[in-house]
Coordinates of N, CA and C in Angstrom, one line a residue:
Chain A
E636 N 9.5 29.7 -23.7 CA 8.6 30.7 -24.3 C 8.8 32.1 -23.3
A637 N 9.2 32.9 -24.4 CA 9.4 34.4 -23.9 C 8.3 34.7 -23.0
Q638 N 8.7 35.2 -21.9 CA 7.7 35.9 -21.2 C 8.4 36.7 -19.7
V639 N 7.6 37.6 -19.3 CA 8.0 38.1 -17.9 C 7.3 37.8 -16.3
T640 N 8.1 37.3 -15.4 CA 7.4 36.3 -14.6 C 7.4 37.4 -13.2
Q641 N 6.6 37.5 -12.6 CA 6.5 38.1 -11.5 C 6.0 36.8 -10.3
N642 N 6.6 37.5 -8.9 CA 6.2 36.7 -7.8 C 6.4 37.5 -6.5
P643 N 5.3 37.5 -5.6 CA 4.3 36.7 -5.5 C 3.3 37.2 -6.4
R644 N 2.1 36.6 -7.1 CA 1.2 37.0 -7.7 C 0.0 37.7 -7.0
Y645 N 0.0 37.3 -5.5 CA -0.8 37.9 -4.6 C -0.2 38.0 -3.1
L646 N 0.0 39.1 -2.2 CA 0.0 39.1 -1.2 C -0.6 40.3 -0.5
I647 N -0.7 39.8 0.9 CA -1.3 40.5 1.6 C -0.5 40.6 2.9
T648 N 0.0 41.9 3.6 CA 0.8 42.2 4.2 C 0.4 43.0 5.3
V649 N 1.3 43.6 6.2 CA 0.9 44.3 7.5 C 1.9 45.7 7.1
T650 N 1.3 46.9 7.6 CA 2.3 48.0 7.3 C 3.6 48.1 8.2
G651 N 4.5 48.4 7.5 CA 5.8 48.4 7.9 C 6.8 46.9 7.6
K652 N 6.1 45.8 7.3 CA 6.7 44.9 7.1 C 7.7 44.8 5.7
K653 N 8.8 44.8 5.6 CA 9.7 45.0 4.3 C 9.2 43.8 3.2
L654 N 9.0 44.3 2.1 CA 8.6 43.0 1.0 C 9.5 43.3 0.0
T655 N 9.6 42.2 -0.9 CA 10.3 42.2 -2.2 C 9.3 41.3 -3.5
V656 N 9.1 42.2 -4.1 CA 8.3 41.5 -5.5 C 9.5 41.4 -6.8
T657 N 9.5 39.8 -7.1 CA 10.3 39.9 -8.0 C 9.9 40.0 -9.4
C658 N 10.8 40.2 -10.2 CA 10.3 40.3 -11.6 C 11.9 40.0 -12.5
S659 N 11.3 38.7 -13.5 CA 12.4 38.1 -14.1 C 11.8 38.0 -15.5
Q660 N 12.8 38.5 -16.6 CA 12.5 37.9 -17.9 C 13.6 37.5 -18.9
N661 N 13.0 36.7 -19.5 CA 14.2 35.7 -20.4 C 14.2 35.9 -21.8
M662 N 14.1 37.4 -21.9 CA 13.9 37.5 -23.6 C 15.7 38.4 -23.7
N663 N 16.5 38.6 -22.7 CA 17.8 39.2 -22.9 C 17.1 40.9 -23.1
H664 N 16.2 41.6 -22.5 CA 16.0 42.8 -22.7 C 16.7 43.8 -21.8
E665 N 17.0 44.9 -22.5 CA 18.0 45.8 -21.5 C 16.9 46.6 -20.6
Y666 N 15.7 47.2 -21.3 CA 15.1 48.1 -20.6 C 13.9 47.0 -19.5
M667 N 13.8 47.6 -18.5 CA 12.8 46.9 -17.4 C 11.8 48.2 -16.8
S668 N 11.1 47.9 -16.5 CA 10.1 48.9 -15.7 C 8.9 48.5 -14.7
W669 N 8.7 49.0 -13.7 CA 7.6 48.8 -12.9 C 6.4 49.7 -12.8
Y670 N 5.2 49.3 -13.2 CA 4.1 50.2 -12.8 C 3.0 49.6 -11.7
R671 N 2.4 50.7 -11.2 CA 1.3 50.4 -10.5 C 0.2 51.2 -11.0
Q672 N -1.4 50.0 -10.8 CA -2.5 50.5 -11.3 C -3.3 50.5 -10.3
D673 N -4.2 51.7 -9.9 CA -5.0 51.9 -9.1 C -6.6 52.6 -9.9
P674 N -7.4 52.0 -9.5 CA -8.9 52.5 -10.0 C -8.7 53.7 -10.3
G675 N -9.2 54.3 -11.1 CA -9.5 55.7 -11.6 C -7.9 56.7 -11.8
L676 N -6.6 55.9 -11.8 CA -5.5 56.5 -11.9 C -4.7 56.2 -12.9
G677 N -5.0 54.8 -13.5 CA -4.5 54.0 -14.6 C -3.3 53.2 -14.3
L678 N -2.3 53.4 -15.2 CA -0.9 52.7 -15.1 C 0.0 53.9 -15.0
R679 N 0.8 54.0 -13.8 CA 1.6 54.9 -13.6 C 3.1 54.2 -13.3
Q680 N 4.1 54.8 -13.9 CA 5.3 54.2 -13.6 C 6.3 54.6 -12.3
I681 N 6.6 53.5 -11.7 CA 7.5 53.7 -10.5 C 9.0 54.2 -10.8
Y682 N 9.4 52.9 -11.4 CA 11.2 53.0 -11.8 C 11.3 52.5 -13.1
Y683 N 12.3 52.6 -13.5 CA 12.8 52.0 -14.9 C 14.2 51.7 -15.0
S684 N 14.6 50.8 -15.5 CA 16.0 50.5 -15.9 C 16.5 50.4 -17.3
M685 N 17.6 51.0 -17.7 CA 18.0 51.1 -18.9 C 18.8 49.8 -19.5
N686 N 19.3 49.5 -18.2 CA 20.6 48.6 -18.2 C 20.7 48.0 -16.8
V687 N 21.8 47.0 -16.8 CA 22.4 46.7 -15.5 C 22.9 47.9 -14.7
E688 N 22.8 47.8 -13.5 CA 22.9 49.1 -12.8 C 22.8 50.2 -13.0
V689 N 21.9 50.5 -13.9 CA 21.1 51.8 -14.1 C 19.8 52.0 -14.0
T690 N 19.4 52.9 -12.9 CA 18.1 52.7 -12.5 C 17.5 54.3 -12.5
D691 N 16.3 54.5 -12.9 CA 15.8 56.1 -12.6 C 14.1 55.8 -12.5
K692 N 14.2 57.1 -11.6 CA 12.9 57.2 -11.1 C 11.8 57.5 -12.4
G693 N 10.3 57.0 -12.0 CA 9.6 57.1 -13.0 C 8.5 58.5 -12.1
D694 N 7.2 58.2 -12.5 CA 6.4 59.1 -12.0 C 6.1 59.4 -10.4
V695 N 6.0 57.9 -9.8 CA 5.6 57.8 -8.6 C 6.8 56.9 -7.8
P696 N 7.9 57.4 -7.4 CA 8.9 56.1 -6.7 C 8.9 56.5 -5.6
E697 N 8.2 57.3 -4.8 CA 8.3 57.3 -3.4 C 8.0 56.3 -3.0
G698 N 8.5 55.6 -1.9 CA 8.0 54.5 -1.1 C 8.8 53.1 -1.6
Y699 N 9.3 53.2 -2.4 CA 9.9 52.0 -3.4 C 11.2 52.3 -3.8
K700 N 12.2 50.9 -4.0 CA 13.3 51.0 -4.0 C 13.3 49.8 -5.4
V701 N 14.5 50.0 -6.1 CA 14.7 48.9 -7.1 C 16.1 48.8 -7.4
S702 N 16.7 47.4 -7.9 CA 17.7 47.2 -8.1 C 18.2 46.3 -9.5
R703 N 19.2 46.4 -10.1 CA 19.4 45.6 -11.5 C 20.7 45.3 -11.4
K704 N 21.0 44.1 -10.9 CA 22.3 43.7 -10.5 C 22.5 42.7 -11.9
E705 N 21.5 42.0 -12.4 CA 21.6 41.6 -13.2 C 20.5 41.6 -14.7
K706 N 20.9 41.3 -16.1 CA 19.8 41.8 -16.9 C 18.6 41.3 -16.9
R707 N 18.6 40.2 -16.2 CA 17.2 39.5 -16.1 C 16.3 39.9 -15.0
N708 N 16.8 40.1 -14.3 CA 15.9 40.6 -12.9 C 15.8 42.1 -12.6
F709 N 14.9 42.4 -12.1 CA 14.4 43.9 -11.7 C 13.6 43.7 -10.5
P710 N 14.2 43.3 -9.4 CA 13.0 43.5 -8.0 C 12.3 44.7 -7.5
L711 N 11.2 44.8 -7.2 CA 10.7 45.9 -6.6 C 10.8 45.6 -4.8
I712 N 11.1 46.7 -4.1 CA 11.4 46.4 -2.5 C 10.7 47.6 -2.3
L713 N 9.9 47.1 -1.4 CA 9.2 48.1 -0.2 C 9.6 48.2 1.0
E714 N 10.6 48.9 1.5 CA 10.7 48.9 2.8 C 10.0 48.9 3.8
S715 N 9.1 49.9 4.0 CA 8.2 49.6 5.1 C 6.6 50.3 4.5
P716 N 6.3 48.9 3.8 CA 4.6 49.2 3.0 C 3.8 49.9 4.1
S717 N 3.0 50.9 3.1 CA 2.1 51.5 4.0 C 0.3 51.2 2.9
P718 N -0.4 51.3 3.8 CA -1.7 50.8 3.0 C -2.0 51.8 1.8
N719 N -1.6 52.8 1.4 CA -1.2 53.6 0.3 C -0.8 53.2 -0.9
Q720 N -0.3 52.0 -0.3 CA 0.7 51.2 -1.6 C 0.1 50.0 -2.1
T721 N -1.2 49.6 -1.5 CA -2.3 48.7 -1.9 C -2.5 49.1 -3.2
S722 N -2.1 48.2 -4.1 CA -2.2 48.5 -5.9 C -2.2 47.1 -6.4
L723 N -2.2 47.2 -8.0 CA -2.0 46.0 -8.6 C -0.6 46.6 -9.5
Y724 N 0.4 45.7 -9.4 CA 1.7 46.0 -9.8 C 2.2 45.1 -11.0
F725 N 2.9 45.7 -11.9 CA 3.4 45.2 -13.2 C 4.5 45.4 -13.4
C726 N 5.1 44.2 -13.8 CA 6.7 44.9 -14.4 C 6.4 44.4 -15.7
A727 N 7.4 45.0 -16.5 CA 7.6 45.1 -18.2 C 9.1 44.9 -18.4
S728 N 9.4 44.6 -19.8 CA 10.7 44.8 -20.2 C 10.4 44.9 -21.8
S729 N 11.6 45.3 -22.3 CA 11.6 45.6 -24.0 C 13.0 45.6 -24.2
P730 N 13.6 45.4 -25.5 CA 14.8 45.7 -26.1 C 14.9 47.3 -25.9
L731 N 15.9 47.7 -26.0 CA 16.2 49.1 -25.8 C 16.8 49.7 -27.2
A732 N 15.7 50.4 -27.7 CA 16.2 51.4 -29.0 C 17.3 51.7 -28.9
G733 N 18.6 51.1 -29.8 CA 19.6 51.9 -29.9 C 19.5 53.2 -30.9
E734 N 18.7 53.5 -31.6 CA 18.5 54.2 -32.3 C 17.1 55.1 -32.1
P735 N 17.6 56.7 -32.5 CA 16.1 57.3 -32.2 C 15.0 56.9 -33.3
E736 N 15.2 56.4 -34.6 CA 14.4 55.9 -35.2 C 13.4 54.5 -34.7
R737 N 14.1 53.6 -33.9 CA 13.9 52.5 -33.7 C 12.9 52.5 -32.3
T738 N 12.1 51.6 -32.0 CA 11.4 51.7 -30.8 C 10.8 49.9 -30.8
Y739 N 10.6 49.6 -29.7 CA 10.1 48.2 -29.4 C 8.9 48.5 -28.2
E740 N 8.2 47.4 -28.8 CA 7.3 47.1 -27.6 C 7.6 46.6 -26.4
Q741 N 6.7 47.0 -25.4 CA 6.9 46.2 -23.9 C 6.2 44.7 -23.7
Y742 N 6.5 44.3 -22.9 CA 5.8 42.7 -22.5 C 5.8 43.0 -21.2
F743 N 4.7 43.1 -20.8 CA 4.4 42.8 -19.6 C 4.3 41.6 -18.5
G744 N 4.5 41.6 -17.3 CA 4.2 40.5 -16.5 C 2.7 40.3 -16.2
P745 N 2.2 39.4 -15.7 CA 1.1 39.0 -14.8 C 0.4 39.8 -14.0
G746 N 1.0 40.6 -13.4 CA 0.8 41.5 -12.2 C 1.0 41.0 -10.7
T747 N 1.2 41.7 -9.7 CA 1.1 41.2 -8.6 C 0.1 42.0 -7.5
R748 N -0.9 41.5 -7.3 CA -2.3 42.1 -6.4 C -1.3 42.1 -5.0
L749 N -1.3 43.4 -4.6 CA -0.7 44.0 -2.9 C -1.8 44.6 -2.1
T750 N -1.8 43.9 -1.2 CA -2.7 44.7 0.0 C -1.8 44.5 1.2
V751 N -1.8 46.2 1.7 CA -1.1 46.4 2.9 C -2.4 47.1 3.8
T752 N -2.2 46.1 5.0 CA -3.3 46.2 6.4 C -2.8 47.4 7.3
Chain B
D273 N 5.8 66.1 -23.6 CA 5.1 64.6 -24.2 C 3.9 65.3 -24.5
A274 N 3.3 64.3 -25.5 CA 2.0 64.6 -26.5 C 1.4 63.6 -25.4
K275 N 0.0 64.6 -25.5 CA -0.9 63.8 -24.4 C -2.0 63.4 -25.7
T276 N -2.8 62.1 -25.3 CA -3.6 61.6 -26.0 C -5.3 61.9 -25.2
T277 N -6.2 61.7 -26.4 CA -7.4 62.2 -26.0 C -8.5 60.7 -26.7
Q278 N -8.6 59.8 -25.7 CA -9.8 59.0 -25.9 C -10.9 58.9 -25.7
P279 N -12.3 58.3 -26.3 CA -13.6 58.2 -25.8 C -13.3 57.1 -24.6
P280 N -14.2 57.7 -23.4 CA -13.9 56.5 -22.2 C -14.5 55.2 -22.4
S281 N -15.5 55.0 -23.7 CA -16.1 53.8 -23.8 C -16.7 53.7 -25.2
M282 N -16.6 52.3 -25.7 CA -17.3 52.1 -27.2 C -17.8 50.8 -27.2
D283 N -19.0 50.5 -28.0 CA -19.5 49.3 -27.9 C -19.6 49.0 -29.7
C284 N -19.1 47.6 -29.6 CA -19.0 46.9 -31.0 C -19.8 45.8 -31.1
A285 N -20.3 45.4 -32.3 CA -21.2 44.2 -32.2 C -19.9 42.9 -33.0
E286 N -20.2 42.0 -32.5 CA -19.5 41.0 -32.6 C -19.3 40.4 -34.0
G287 N -18.2 40.7 -34.7 CA -17.9 40.5 -36.1 C -17.8 41.6 -36.9
R288 N -18.3 42.6 -36.4 CA -17.9 44.0 -37.3 C -16.6 44.4 -36.9
A289 N -16.3 45.7 -37.6 CA -14.8 45.9 -37.4 C -15.0 47.2 -36.2
A290 N -14.2 47.2 -35.3 CA -14.3 48.1 -34.2 C -13.0 49.3 -34.5
N291 N -13.6 50.5 -34.6 CA -12.6 51.7 -34.9 C -12.4 52.5 -33.7
L292 N -11.3 52.5 -33.3 CA -11.1 53.6 -31.8 C -10.4 54.5 -32.4
P293 N -10.8 55.7 -31.8 CA -10.0 56.7 -32.4 C -9.0 57.5 -30.8
C294 N -8.1 58.1 -31.8 CA -7.0 58.9 -30.6 C -6.8 60.0 -30.9
N295 N -7.0 61.2 -30.4 CA -6.2 62.3 -30.7 C -4.9 62.7 -29.9
H296 N -3.9 63.1 -31.0 CA -2.6 63.4 -30.2 C -2.1 64.8 -30.7
S297 N -2.9 65.9 -30.7 CA -2.9 67.1 -31.6 C -1.3 67.7 -31.2
T298 N -0.8 67.3 -30.3 CA 0.8 68.0 -29.6 C 1.9 66.9 -30.0
I299 N 1.6 65.9 -30.7 CA 2.8 65.0 -31.2 C 3.8 65.9 -31.8
S300 N 5.0 65.3 -31.6 CA 6.3 65.7 -31.9 C 6.8 64.7 -32.9
G301 N 7.6 65.1 -33.9 CA 8.5 64.3 -34.9 C 8.7 63.0 -34.7
N302 N 9.3 62.9 -33.4 CA 9.9 61.6 -33.2 C 9.2 60.7 -31.9
E303 N 7.9 61.1 -31.9 CA 7.0 60.4 -31.2 C 6.2 59.3 -31.9
Y304 N 6.5 57.9 -31.3 CA 5.5 57.2 -32.1 C 4.0 56.8 -31.3
V305 N 3.2 56.3 -32.1 CA 1.9 56.1 -31.7 C 1.8 54.5 -31.4
Y306 N 1.5 54.3 -30.2 CA 1.4 52.7 -29.9 C -0.2 52.6 -29.3
W307 N -0.5 51.4 -29.4 CA -1.6 50.8 -28.6 C -1.5 49.5 -28.0
Y308 N -2.0 49.6 -26.8 CA -2.1 48.1 -26.0 C -3.3 48.3 -25.6
R309 N -3.6 46.6 -25.1 CA -4.9 46.6 -24.6 C -4.6 45.9 -23.4
Q310 N -6.0 46.3 -22.4 CA -5.8 45.2 -21.0 C -7.2 44.7 -21.0
I311 N -6.7 43.3 -20.9 CA -8.3 42.6 -20.8 C -8.3 42.2 -19.1
H312 N -9.3 42.7 -18.5 CA -9.5 42.6 -17.1 C -8.5 43.2 -16.6
S313 N -8.1 42.4 -15.6 CA -6.8 42.8 -15.0 C -5.4 42.0 -14.9
Q314 N -5.4 41.9 -16.5 CA -4.2 41.0 -16.8 C -3.3 42.4 -17.3
G315 N -2.0 41.8 -17.5 CA -1.0 42.8 -18.2 C -1.4 43.4 -19.4
P316 N -1.0 44.7 -19.7 CA -1.3 45.3 -20.9 C -0.4 44.2 -21.8
Q317 N -1.3 44.1 -23.0 CA -0.7 43.2 -24.2 C -0.3 44.2 -25.5
Y318 N 0.8 44.6 -26.0 CA 1.3 45.2 -27.1 C 0.2 45.0 -28.5
I319 N -0.4 45.7 -29.2 CA -1.1 45.2 -30.0 C -0.1 45.9 -31.6
I320 N 0.2 47.2 -31.6 CA 1.0 48.0 -32.8 C 1.5 49.2 -32.4
H321 N 2.1 49.9 -33.4 CA 2.6 50.8 -33.2 C 3.2 51.6 -34.4
G322 N 3.2 52.8 -34.4 CA 3.3 53.3 -36.0 C 3.9 54.8 -35.7
L323 N 4.7 55.5 -36.6 CA 5.3 56.8 -36.5 C 4.6 57.6 -37.6
K324 N 4.9 57.2 -39.1 CA 4.1 58.0 -40.0 C 3.1 57.2 -40.9
N325 N 3.4 56.2 -41.3 CA 2.8 55.3 -42.3 C 1.8 54.4 -41.6
N326 N 0.4 53.9 -42.3 CA -0.2 53.0 -41.7 C 0.4 51.5 -41.6
E327 N 0.0 50.8 -40.3 CA 0.5 49.7 -40.4 C -0.4 48.6 -40.2
T328 N -0.3 47.0 -40.3 CA -1.0 46.3 -40.1 C -0.6 45.3 -39.6
N329 N -1.0 44.5 -38.5 CA -0.3 43.2 -38.4 C -1.2 41.8 -38.2
E330 N -1.3 40.9 -37.4 CA -2.3 39.8 -37.4 C -3.2 40.5 -36.4
M331 N -3.2 41.6 -35.5 CA -4.0 41.5 -34.8 C -4.7 43.1 -35.2
A332 N -4.4 44.1 -35.7 CA -5.3 44.8 -36.1 C -4.4 46.0 -37.3
S333 N -5.4 47.0 -37.4 CA -4.6 48.1 -38.4 C -4.4 49.0 -37.8
L334 N -3.7 50.2 -38.1 CA -3.4 51.6 -37.2 C -3.3 52.6 -38.4
I335 N -4.2 53.6 -38.8 CA -4.1 54.4 -39.5 C -3.9 55.8 -38.8
I336 N -2.9 56.3 -39.3 CA -2.3 57.7 -38.6 C -2.6 58.8 -39.9
T337 N -3.2 59.7 -39.4 CA -3.6 60.7 -40.3 C -2.3 61.7 -40.9
E338 N -2.4 62.0 -41.9 CA -1.0 62.7 -42.5 C -0.4 63.6 -41.6
D339 N -1.2 64.7 -41.1 CA -0.6 65.6 -40.1 C -0.2 65.0 -38.7
R340 N -0.6 63.7 -38.6 CA 0.0 62.7 -37.6 C -0.7 63.2 -36.2
K341 N -1.7 64.3 -36.0 CA -2.6 64.4 -34.8 C -3.6 63.5 -34.5
S342 N -4.1 62.7 -35.7 CA -5.0 61.7 -34.8 C -4.7 60.3 -35.5
S343 N -5.1 59.3 -34.8 CA -5.0 58.1 -35.5 C -6.1 57.1 -35.2
T344 N -6.6 56.0 -35.8 CA -7.5 54.9 -35.1 C -7.0 53.6 -35.3
L345 N -7.2 52.9 -34.3 CA -6.8 51.4 -34.4 C -8.3 50.3 -34.7
I346 N -8.1 49.8 -35.6 CA -9.2 49.1 -36.4 C -9.0 47.6 -36.0
L347 N -9.6 47.0 -35.4 CA -10.0 45.3 -35.3 C -11.1 45.2 -36.6
P348 N -10.4 44.3 -37.4 CA -11.4 44.2 -38.4 C -12.4 43.3 -38.1
H349 N -12.6 42.4 -37.4 CA -13.7 41.2 -37.1 C -13.6 41.3 -35.5
A350 N -14.3 42.3 -34.8 CA -14.4 42.2 -33.2 C -14.8 40.8 -32.7
T351 N -14.4 40.3 -32.1 CA -14.9 39.1 -31.3 C -14.8 39.3 -29.9
L352 N -15.7 38.5 -28.8 CA -16.0 38.7 -27.6 C -14.9 39.0 -26.7
R353 N -13.9 38.2 -27.0 CA -12.5 38.2 -26.3 C -11.7 39.4 -26.5
D354 N -12.1 40.6 -27.8 CA -11.4 41.7 -27.8 C -12.2 42.4 -26.7
T355 N -13.1 42.2 -26.1 CA -13.6 43.5 -24.8 C -12.4 43.3 -24.0
A356 N -11.8 44.6 -23.5 CA -10.8 45.2 -22.9 C -10.8 46.6 -23.1
V357 N -9.9 47.0 -22.3 CA -9.5 48.8 -22.4 C -8.4 48.7 -23.3
Y358 N -8.5 49.8 -24.3 CA -7.7 50.2 -25.2 C -6.9 51.3 -25.2
Y359 N -5.2 51.3 -24.8 CA -4.8 52.5 -24.6 C -3.9 53.0 -25.6
C360 N -4.3 54.4 -26.1 CA -3.2 54.9 -26.9 C -2.0 55.6 -26.6
I361 N -1.3 55.6 -26.8 CA 0.2 56.0 -26.4 C 1.2 56.8 -27.3
V362 N 1.6 58.0 -26.8 CA 2.3 58.7 -27.7 C 3.8 59.2 -27.0
R363 N 4.7 58.3 -27.3 CA 6.3 58.4 -26.5 C 6.9 58.2 -27.5
P364 N 8.3 59.0 -27.3 CA 9.2 58.4 -28.3 C 10.2 57.2 -27.4
Y365 N 10.3 56.6 -27.8 CA 11.4 55.4 -27.4 C 10.5 54.2 -26.6
N366 N 11.0 54.0 -25.4 CA 10.6 53.1 -24.7 C 9.7 53.5 -23.3
D367 N 9.6 54.7 -23.3 CA 9.3 55.5 -21.8 C 7.5 55.6 -22.2
M368 N 6.7 54.4 -21.5 CA 5.4 54.5 -21.8 C 4.9 55.4 -20.7
R369 N 3.5 56.0 -20.8 CA 2.7 56.8 -20.1 C 1.5 56.1 -20.5
F370 N 0.6 55.5 -19.7 CA -0.6 55.1 -19.8 C -1.8 56.4 -19.4
G371 N -2.5 56.3 -19.9 CA -3.8 57.2 -19.5 C -5.1 56.5 -19.2
A372 N -6.3 56.8 -19.3 CA -7.4 56.3 -19.2 C -7.9 54.9 -20.0
G373 N -7.4 55.2 -21.3 CA -7.7 54.4 -22.5 C -9.4 54.4 -22.6
T374 N -9.9 53.6 -23.5 CA -11.1 53.4 -23.9 C -11.5 51.9 -23.6
R375 N -12.7 51.8 -23.0 CA -13.1 50.6 -22.9 C -14.1 50.2 -23.7
L376 N -13.6 49.2 -24.4 CA -14.7 48.7 -25.7 C -14.9 47.1 -25.0
T377 N -16.4 47.5 -25.4 CA -17.3 46.4 -25.0 C -17.8 45.5 -26.3
V378 N -17.2 44.6 -26.6 CA -18.1 43.6 -27.8 C -19.2 42.8 -27.6
K379 N -20.5 43.0 -28.1 CA -21.4 42.5 -27.7 C -22.0 41.3 -28.6
P380 N -22.5 40.2 -28.4 CA -23.3 39.2 -29.2 C -23.8 39.7 -30.4

């Protein structure tokens, strides 16, 4: 089954304790992205990647790191989590449009609910 | 980036068509209109997208005005499971920016 998986689905941690949220897709998609969703603020993009070893900042990258060493995986790293990073996180992937006239839909993972105390 | 304007909420009777409007008056020539929905706190789900022409798939229809400044998503026979937040997004290529969307409530 074509899907985007995230782990863990729920995580409660303490301020300053490094954590990684994994994201994996089995559709051979070039493009992957991380979003966070907060009440009243909607979905905001954190980082995205157009392909292996290519990553770029989204709208709210502060406090986050990502890596793209393999096409299928795009982990989100919080080196020193703080309470303001308590949020619902979504990973997404899509094929990358090779031509301006073409575009593709994004597939989203089930979400990771993170609480930092 | 073209911004979108959607009503914050709408109701629809079960079995009737749900027509969700979206204004995007500053859309540029290479920007597509996408629709996604999010049921409760699940990951957003792609519904449909288009550039100029009207589009239809198994989930919905997308009507884009000739000047491309607005569009309407049509769910032809809404069910209770269609209750969700619906996002209209106007972007080129893959880069998605989600606004507040329209909270559609389908009532029995």
